[in-house]
Amino acid sequence: MFFKNKKIERKVLLEKTVLDSIVTFCKMKHPDEGILILKGKSKNGQIKIDGLAIPPFNFTGPTFAGFPHSFLPFDNSYIGIVHSHPSGSAEPSVTDLNNFFGLVSLIIKSPYDDDSIFAWDSGGNAIPLLINDEHETEKN
Ligand SMILES: [Zn+2]
């Protein structure tokens, strides 16, 4: 018997419609940070994001965004958070990593376009991010 050395390829699939909502929300919040909960599912290392939720009691300012995790309703479709960095890089800060929630953290930086968004794990390592814009495959 051979043991397959199966390496799990991690990646994040983000629906284009969700990305558009993130972009709109963060532009509206600018110059403050915006924060949203990511909804979706994870399977074999693939994280699929297909929805958003507004966190309860969220607080934001120019250099921070957060919410008390203890107020979060239990929902196993909540798989991470996205927040904006109105200035600077899209890399997670120490505070971001200390407040990591779920499986993935997306950070979008100004000017909030399709190339401004990045995915990170709880260790601050980048995860490949793919935008899913294949609506023409939907038949009927
Ligand atoms: Zn941050």
JSON list of C-alpha atoms and ligand atoms in Angstrom, two decimals:
[
{"chain": "A", "resi": 1, "resn": "MET", "atom": "CA", "xyz": [0.00, 0.00, 0.00]},
{"chain": "A", "resi": 2, "resn": "PHE", "atom": "CA", "xyz": [1.07, 3.51, -0.71]},
{"chain": "A", "resi": 3, "resn": "PHE", "atom": "CA", "xyz": [0.34, 6.27, 1.67]},
{"chain": "A", "resi": 4, "resn": "LYS", "atom": "CA", "xyz": [-0.65, 9.31, -0.23]},
{"chain": "A", "resi": 5, "resn": "ASN", "atom": "CA", "xyz": [1.06, 12.31, 1.17]},
{"chain": "A", "resi": 6, "resn": "LYS", "atom": "CA", "xyz": [-1.94, 14.49, 0.70]},
{"chain": "A", "resi": 7, "resn": "LYS", "atom": "CA", "xyz": [-1.12, 18.11, 1.06]},
{"chain": "A", "resi": 8, "resn": "ILE", "atom": "CA", "xyz": [-4.15, 20.22, 1.66]},
{"chain": "A", "resi": 9, "resn": "GLU", "atom": "CA", "xyz": [-4.15, 23.21, -0.64]},
{"chain": "A", "resi": 10, "resn": "ARG", "atom": "CA", "xyz": [-5.73, 26.01, 1.24]},
{"chain": "A", "resi": 11, "resn": "LYS", "atom": "CA", "xyz": [-7.59, 28.66, -0.65]},
{"chain": "A", "resi": 12, "resn": "VAL", "atom": "CA", "xyz": [-10.35, 31.14, -0.19]},
{"chain": "A", "resi": 13, "resn": "LEU", "atom": "CA", "xyz": [-13.13, 31.49, -2.76]},
{"chain": "A", "resi": 14, "resn": "LEU", "atom": "CA", "xyz": [-14.97, 34.78, -2.56]},
{"chain": "A", "resi": 15, "resn": "GLU", "atom": "CA", "xyz": [-18.17, 35.42, -4.47]},
{"chain": "A", "resi": 16, "resn": "LYS", "atom": "CA", "xyz": [-17.91, 38.57, -6.59]},
{"chain": "A", "resi": 17, "resn": "THR", "atom": "CA", "xyz": [-21.26, 39.83, -5.28]},
{"chain": "A", "resi": 18, "resn": "VAL", "atom": "CA", "xyz": [-19.92, 39.52, -1.71]},
{"chain": "A", "resi": 19, "resn": "LEU", "atom": "CA", "xyz": [-16.76, 41.37, -2.68]},
{"chain": "A", "resi": 20, "resn": "ASP", "atom": "CA", "xyz": [-18.87, 44.16, -4.19]},
{"chain": "A", "resi": 21, "resn": "SER", "atom": "CA", "xyz": [-20.81, 44.45, -0.91]},
{"chain": "A", "resi": 22, "resn": "ILE", "atom": "CA", "xyz": [-17.56, 44.59, 1.10]},
{"chain": "A", "resi": 23, "resn": "VAL", "atom": "CA", "xyz": [-16.19, 47.31, -1.20]},
{"chain": "A", "resi": 24, "resn": "THR", "atom": "CA", "xyz": [-19.39, 49.37, -0.93]},
{"chain": "A", "resi": 25, "resn": "PHE", "atom": "CA", "xyz": [-19.52, 49.00, 2.87]},
{"chain": "A", "resi": 26, "resn": "CYS", "atom": "CA", "xyz": [-15.86, 49.92, 3.41]},
{"chain": "A", "resi": 27, "resn": "LYS", "atom": "CA", "xyz": [-16.03, 52.92, 1.08]},
{"chain": "A", "resi": 28, "resn": "MET", "atom": "CA", "xyz": [-19.01, 54.12, 3.10]},
{"chain": "A", "resi": 29, "resn": "LYS", "atom": "CA", "xyz": [-17.10, 53.70, 6.38]},
{"chain": "A", "resi": 30, "resn": "HIS", "atom": "CA", "xyz": [-13.97, 55.42, 5.09]},
{"chain": "A", "resi": 31, "resn": "PRO", "atom": "CA", "xyz": [-11.89, 57.00, 6.69]},
{"chain": "A", "resi": 32, "resn": "ASP", "atom": "CA", "xyz": [-12.93, 54.71, 9.57]},
{"chain": "A", "resi": 33, "resn": "GLU", "atom": "CA", "xyz": [-12.38, 50.98, 9.45]},
{"chain": "A", "resi": 34, "resn": "GLY", "atom": "CA", "xyz": [-15.32, 48.80, 8.53]},
{"chain": "A", "resi": 35, "resn": "ILE", "atom": "CA", "xyz": [-15.88, 45.30, 9.86]},
{"chain": "A", "resi": 36, "resn": "LEU", "atom": "CA", "xyz": [-18.23, 42.52, 8.72]},
{"chain": "A", "resi": 37, "resn": "ILE", "atom": "CA", "xyz": [-18.70, 38.84, 9.50]},
{"chain": "A", "resi": 38, "resn": "LEU", "atom": "CA", "xyz": [-18.02, 36.41, 6.67]},
{"chain": "A", "resi": 39, "resn": "LYS", "atom": "CA", "xyz": [-20.53, 33.64, 6.08]},
{"chain": "A", "resi": 40, "resn": "GLY", "atom": "CA", "xyz": [-19.79, 30.50, 4.16]},
{"chain": "A", "resi": 41, "resn": "LYS", "atom": "CA", "xyz": [-18.38, 27.02, 4.51]},
{"chain": "A", "resi": 42, "resn": "SER", "atom": "CA", "xyz": [-15.09, 25.23, 4.65]},
{"chain": "A", "resi": 43, "resn": "LYS", "atom": "CA", "xyz": [-14.26, 21.87, 3.10]},
{"chain": "A", "resi": 44, "resn": "ASN", "atom": "CA", "xyz": [-10.89, 20.20, 2.54]},
{"chain": "A", "resi": 45, "resn": "GLY", "atom": "CA", "xyz": [-9.01, 23.41, 3.15]},
{"chain": "A", "resi": 46, "resn": "GLN", "atom": "CA", "xyz": [-11.21, 25.39, 0.79]},
{"chain": "A", "resi": 47, "resn": "ILE", "atom": "CA", "xyz": [-13.04, 28.25, 2.38]},
{"chain": "A", "resi": 48, "resn": "LYS", "atom": "CA", "xyz": [-16.01, 29.45, 0.38]},
{"chain": "A", "resi": 49, "resn": "ILE", "atom": "CA", "xyz": [-17.43, 32.83, 1.30]},
{"chain": "A", "resi": 50, "resn": "ASP", "atom": "CA", "xyz": [-20.94, 33.47, 0.03]},
{"chain": "A", "resi": 51, "resn": "GLY", "atom": "CA", "xyz": [-22.47, 35.94, 2.45]},
{"chain": "A", "resi": 52, "resn": "LEU", "atom": "CA", "xyz": [-21.99, 38.67, 5.03]},
{"chain": "A", "resi": 53, "resn": "ALA", "atom": "CA", "xyz": [-23.44, 39.63, 8.39]},
{"chain": "A", "resi": 54, "resn": "ILE", "atom": "CA", "xyz": [-23.12, 42.85, 10.36]},
{"chain": "A", "resi": 55, "resn": "PRO", "atom": "CA", "xyz": [-21.59, 42.16, 13.79]},
{"chain": "A", "resi": 56, "resn": "PRO", "atom": "CA", "xyz": [-23.60, 43.29, 16.81]},
{"chain": "A", "resi": 57, "resn": "PHE", "atom": "CA", "xyz": [-22.23, 46.18, 18.89]},
{"chain": "A", "resi": 58, "resn": "ASN", "atom": "CA", "xyz": [-19.36, 46.83, 16.52]},
{"chain": "A", "resi": 59, "resn": "PHE", "atom": "CA", "xyz": [-17.06, 49.75, 17.18]},
{"chain": "A", "resi": 60, "resn": "THR", "atom": "CA", "xyz": [-14.84, 51.33, 14.59]},
{"chain": "A", "resi": 61, "resn": "GLY", "atom": "CA", "xyz": [-12.41, 54.18, 14.22]},
{"chain": "A", "resi": 62, "resn": "PRO", "atom": "CA", "xyz": [-9.61, 55.21, 11.84]},
{"chain": "A", "resi": 63, "resn": "THR", "atom": "CA", "xyz": [-7.18, 52.58, 13.18]},
{"chain": "A", "resi": 64, "resn": "PHE", "atom": "CA", "xyz": [-9.33, 49.91, 14.75]},
{"chain": "A", "resi": 65, "resn": "ALA", "atom": "CA", "xyz": [-12.46, 47.89, 14.19]},
{"chain": "A", "resi": 66, "resn": "GLY", "atom": "CA", "xyz": [-13.88, 45.17, 16.32]},
{"chain": "A", "resi": 67, "resn": "PHE", "atom": "CA", "xyz": [-16.77, 43.67, 18.15]},
{"chain": "A", "resi": 68, "resn": "PRO", "atom": "CA", "xyz": [-17.14, 41.72, 21.37]},
{"chain": "A", "resi": 69, "resn": "HIS", "atom": "CA", "xyz": [-17.09, 38.07, 20.29]},
{"chain": "A", "resi": 70, "resn": "SER", "atom": "CA", "xyz": [-19.08, 37.06, 23.37]},
{"chain": "A", "resi": 71, "resn": "PHE", "atom": "CA", "xyz": [-22.15, 38.79, 21.92]},
{"chain": "A", "resi": 72, "resn": "LEU", "atom": "CA", "xyz": [-21.97, 36.78, 18.73]},
{"chain": "A", "resi": 73, "resn": "PRO", "atom": "CA", "xyz": [-24.89, 34.43, 18.22]},
{"chain": "A", "resi": 74, "resn": "PHE", "atom": "CA", "xyz": [-23.87, 30.84, 17.60]},
{"chain": "A", "resi": 75, "resn": "ASP", "atom": "CA", "xyz": [-23.95, 30.29, 13.88]},
{"chain": "A", "resi": 76, "resn": "ASN", "atom": "CA", "xyz": [-21.68, 27.76, 12.23]},
{"chain": "A", "resi": 77, "resn": "SER", "atom": "CA", "xyz": [-21.89, 29.58, 8.92]},
{"chain": "A", "resi": 78, "resn": "TYR", "atom": "CA", "xyz": [-19.77, 32.37, 10.47]},
{"chain": "A", "resi": 79, "resn": "ILE", "atom": "CA", "xyz": [-16.32, 31.50, 9.21]},
{"chain": "A", "resi": 80, "resn": "GLY", "atom": "CA", "xyz": [-14.34, 34.67, 9.67]},
{"chain": "A", "resi": 81, "resn": "ILE", "atom": "CA", "xyz": [-14.30, 38.43, 9.48]},
{"chain": "A", "resi": 82, "resn": "VAL", "atom": "CA", "xyz": [-13.37, 41.06, 6.95]},
{"chain": "A", "resi": 83, "resn": "HIS", "atom": "CA", "xyz": [-12.22, 44.53, 7.91]},
{"chain": "A", "resi": 84, "resn": "SER", "atom": "CA", "xyz": [-10.75, 47.48, 6.13]},
{"chain": "A", "resi": 85, "resn": "HIS", "atom": "CA", "xyz": [-7.47, 49.29, 6.50]},
{"chain": "A", "resi": 86, "resn": "PRO", "atom": "CA", "xyz": [-8.24, 52.84, 5.34]},
{"chain": "A", "resi": 87, "resn": "SER", "atom": "CA", "xyz": [-4.52, 53.58, 5.16]},
{"chain": "A", "resi": 88, "resn": "GLY", "atom": "CA", "xyz": [-1.39, 51.52, 5.00]},
{"chain": "A", "resi": 89, "resn": "SER", "atom": "CA", "xyz": [-1.01, 47.89, 4.07]},
{"chain": "A", "resi": 90, "resn": "ALA", "atom": "CA", "xyz": [-3.40, 44.98, 3.94]},
{"chain": "A", "resi": 91, "resn": "GLU", "atom": "CA", "xyz": [-1.27, 43.00, 6.38]},
{"chain": "A", "resi": 92, "resn": "PRO", "atom": "CA", "xyz": [-2.85, 42.05, 9.70]},
{"chain": "A", "resi": 93, "resn": "SER", "atom": "CA", "xyz": [-1.73, 44.00, 12.76]},
{"chain": "A", "resi": 94, "resn": "VAL", "atom": "CA", "xyz": [-0.86, 42.33, 16.07]},
{"chain": "A", "resi": 95, "resn": "THR", "atom": "CA", "xyz": [-4.27, 43.46, 17.32]},
{"chain": "A", "resi": 96, "resn": "ASP", "atom": "CA", "xyz": [-5.92, 41.84, 14.31]},
{"chain": "A", "resi": 97, "resn": "LEU", "atom": "CA", "xyz": [-4.21, 38.53, 15.04]},
{"chain": "A", "resi": 98, "resn": "ASN", "atom": "CA", "xyz": [-5.06, 38.74, 18.74]},
{"chain": "A", "resi": 99, "resn": "ASN", "atom": "CA", "xyz": [-8.70, 39.25, 17.82]},
{"chain": "A", "resi": 100, "resn": "PHE", "atom": "CA", "xyz": [-8.74, 36.58, 15.15]},
{"chain": "A", "resi": 101, "resn": "PHE", "atom": "CA", "xyz": [-12.16, 35.04, 14.69]},
{"chain": "A", "resi": 102, "resn": "GLY", "atom": "CA", "xyz": [-13.03, 31.89, 12.76]},
{"chain": "A", "resi": 103, "resn": "LEU", "atom": "CA", "xyz": [-10.91, 30.40, 9.98]},
{"chain": "A", "resi": 104, "resn": "VAL", "atom": "CA", "xyz": [-9.96, 33.33, 7.84]},
{"chain": "A", "resi": 105, "resn": "SER", "atom": "CA", "xyz": [-9.45, 37.06, 8.09]},
{"chain": "A", "resi": 106, "resn": "LEU", "atom": "CA", "xyz": [-9.88, 39.20, 5.01]},
{"chain": "A", "resi": 107, "resn": "ILE", "atom": "CA", "xyz": [-8.35, 42.65, 4.94]},
{"chain": "A", "resi": 108, "resn": "ILE", "atom": "CA", "xyz": [-9.18, 45.21, 2.29]},
{"chain": "A", "resi": 109, "resn": "LYS", "atom": "CA", "xyz": [-7.12, 48.35, 2.00]},
{"chain": "A", "resi": 110, "resn": "SER", "atom": "CA", "xyz": [-7.86, 51.68, 0.41]},
{"chain": "A", "resi": 111, "resn": "PRO", "atom": "CA", "xyz": [-8.81, 52.32, -2.47]},
{"chain": "A", "resi": 112, "resn": "TYR", "atom": "CA", "xyz": [-11.00, 49.22, -1.99]},
{"chain": "A", "resi": 113, "resn": "ASP", "atom": "CA", "xyz": [-10.90, 47.60, -5.40]},
{"chain": "A", "resi": 114, "resn": "ASP", "atom": "CA", "xyz": [-10.65, 43.97, -6.52]},
{"chain": "A", "resi": 115, "resn": "ASP", "atom": "CA", "xyz": [-6.86, 44.03, -6.07]},
{"chain": "A", "resi": 116, "resn": "SER", "atom": "CA", "xyz": [-6.97, 45.51, -2.56]},
{"chain": "A", "resi": 117, "resn": "ILE", "atom": "CA", "xyz": [-8.24, 42.45, -0.71]},
{"chain": "A", "resi": 118, "resn": "PHE", "atom": "CA", "xyz": [-6.14, 39.72, 0.93]},
{"chain": "A", "resi": 119, "resn": "ALA", "atom": "CA", "xyz": [-6.82, 36.61, 3.02]},
{"chain": "A", "resi": 120, "resn": "TRP", "atom": "CA", "xyz": [-4.88, 35.64, 6.17]},
{"chain": "A", "resi": 121, "resn": "ASP", "atom": "CA", "xyz": [-4.88, 32.76, 8.62]},
{"chain": "A", "resi": 122, "resn": "SER", "atom": "CA", "xyz": [-4.62, 33.06, 12.41]},
{"chain": "A", "resi": 123, "resn": "GLY", "atom": "CA", "xyz": [-0.81, 32.95, 12.18]},
{"chain": "A", "resi": 124, "resn": "GLY", "atom": "CA", "xyz": [-0.70, 35.91, 9.84]},
{"chain": "A", "resi": 125, "resn": "ASN", "atom": "CA", "xyz": [0.12, 33.77, 6.79]},
{"chain": "A", "resi": 126, "resn": "ALA", "atom": "CA", "xyz": [-1.37, 34.70, 3.44]},
{"chain": "A", "resi": 127, "resn": "ILE", "atom": "CA", "xyz": [-3.96, 32.33, 1.93]},
{"chain": "A", "resi": 128, "resn": "PRO", "atom": "CA", "xyz": [-4.55, 32.46, -1.86]},
{"chain": "A", "resi": 129, "resn": "LEU", "atom": "CA", "xyz": [-7.76, 34.33, -2.60]},
{"chain": "A", "resi": 130, "resn": "LEU", "atom": "CA", "xyz": [-9.86, 33.73, -5.70]},
{"chain": "A", "resi": 131, "resn": "ILE", "atom": "CA", "xyz": [-12.79, 35.85, -6.79]},
{"chain": "A", "resi": 132, "resn": "ASN", "atom": "CA", "xyz": [-15.66, 33.75, -8.15]},
{"chain": "A", "resi": 133, "resn": "ASP", "atom": "CA", "xyz": [-17.45, 35.62, -10.92]},
{"chain": "A", "resi": 134, "resn": "GLU", "atom": "CA", "xyz": [-18.98, 32.81, -12.92]},
{"chain": "A", "resi": 135, "resn": "HIS", "atom": "CA", "xyz": [-22.64, 33.68, -13.04]},
{"chain": "A", "resi": 136, "resn": "GLU", "atom": "CA", "xyz": [-22.93, 32.58, -16.66]},
{"chain": "A", "resi": 137, "resn": "THR", "atom": "CA", "xyz": [-22.56, 28.97, -15.48]},
{"chain": "A", "resi": 138, "resn": "GLU", "atom": "CA", "xyz": [-25.96, 29.23, -13.80]},
{"chain": "A", "resi": 139, "resn": "LYS", "atom": "CA", "xyz": [-28.40, 27.69, -16.22]},
{"chain": "A", "resi": 140, "resn": "ASN", "atom": "CA", "xyz": [-32.22, 27.94, -16.51]},
{"chain": "B", "resi": 1, "resn": "ZN", "atom": "ZN", "xyz": [-6.61, 45.66, 11.02]}
]
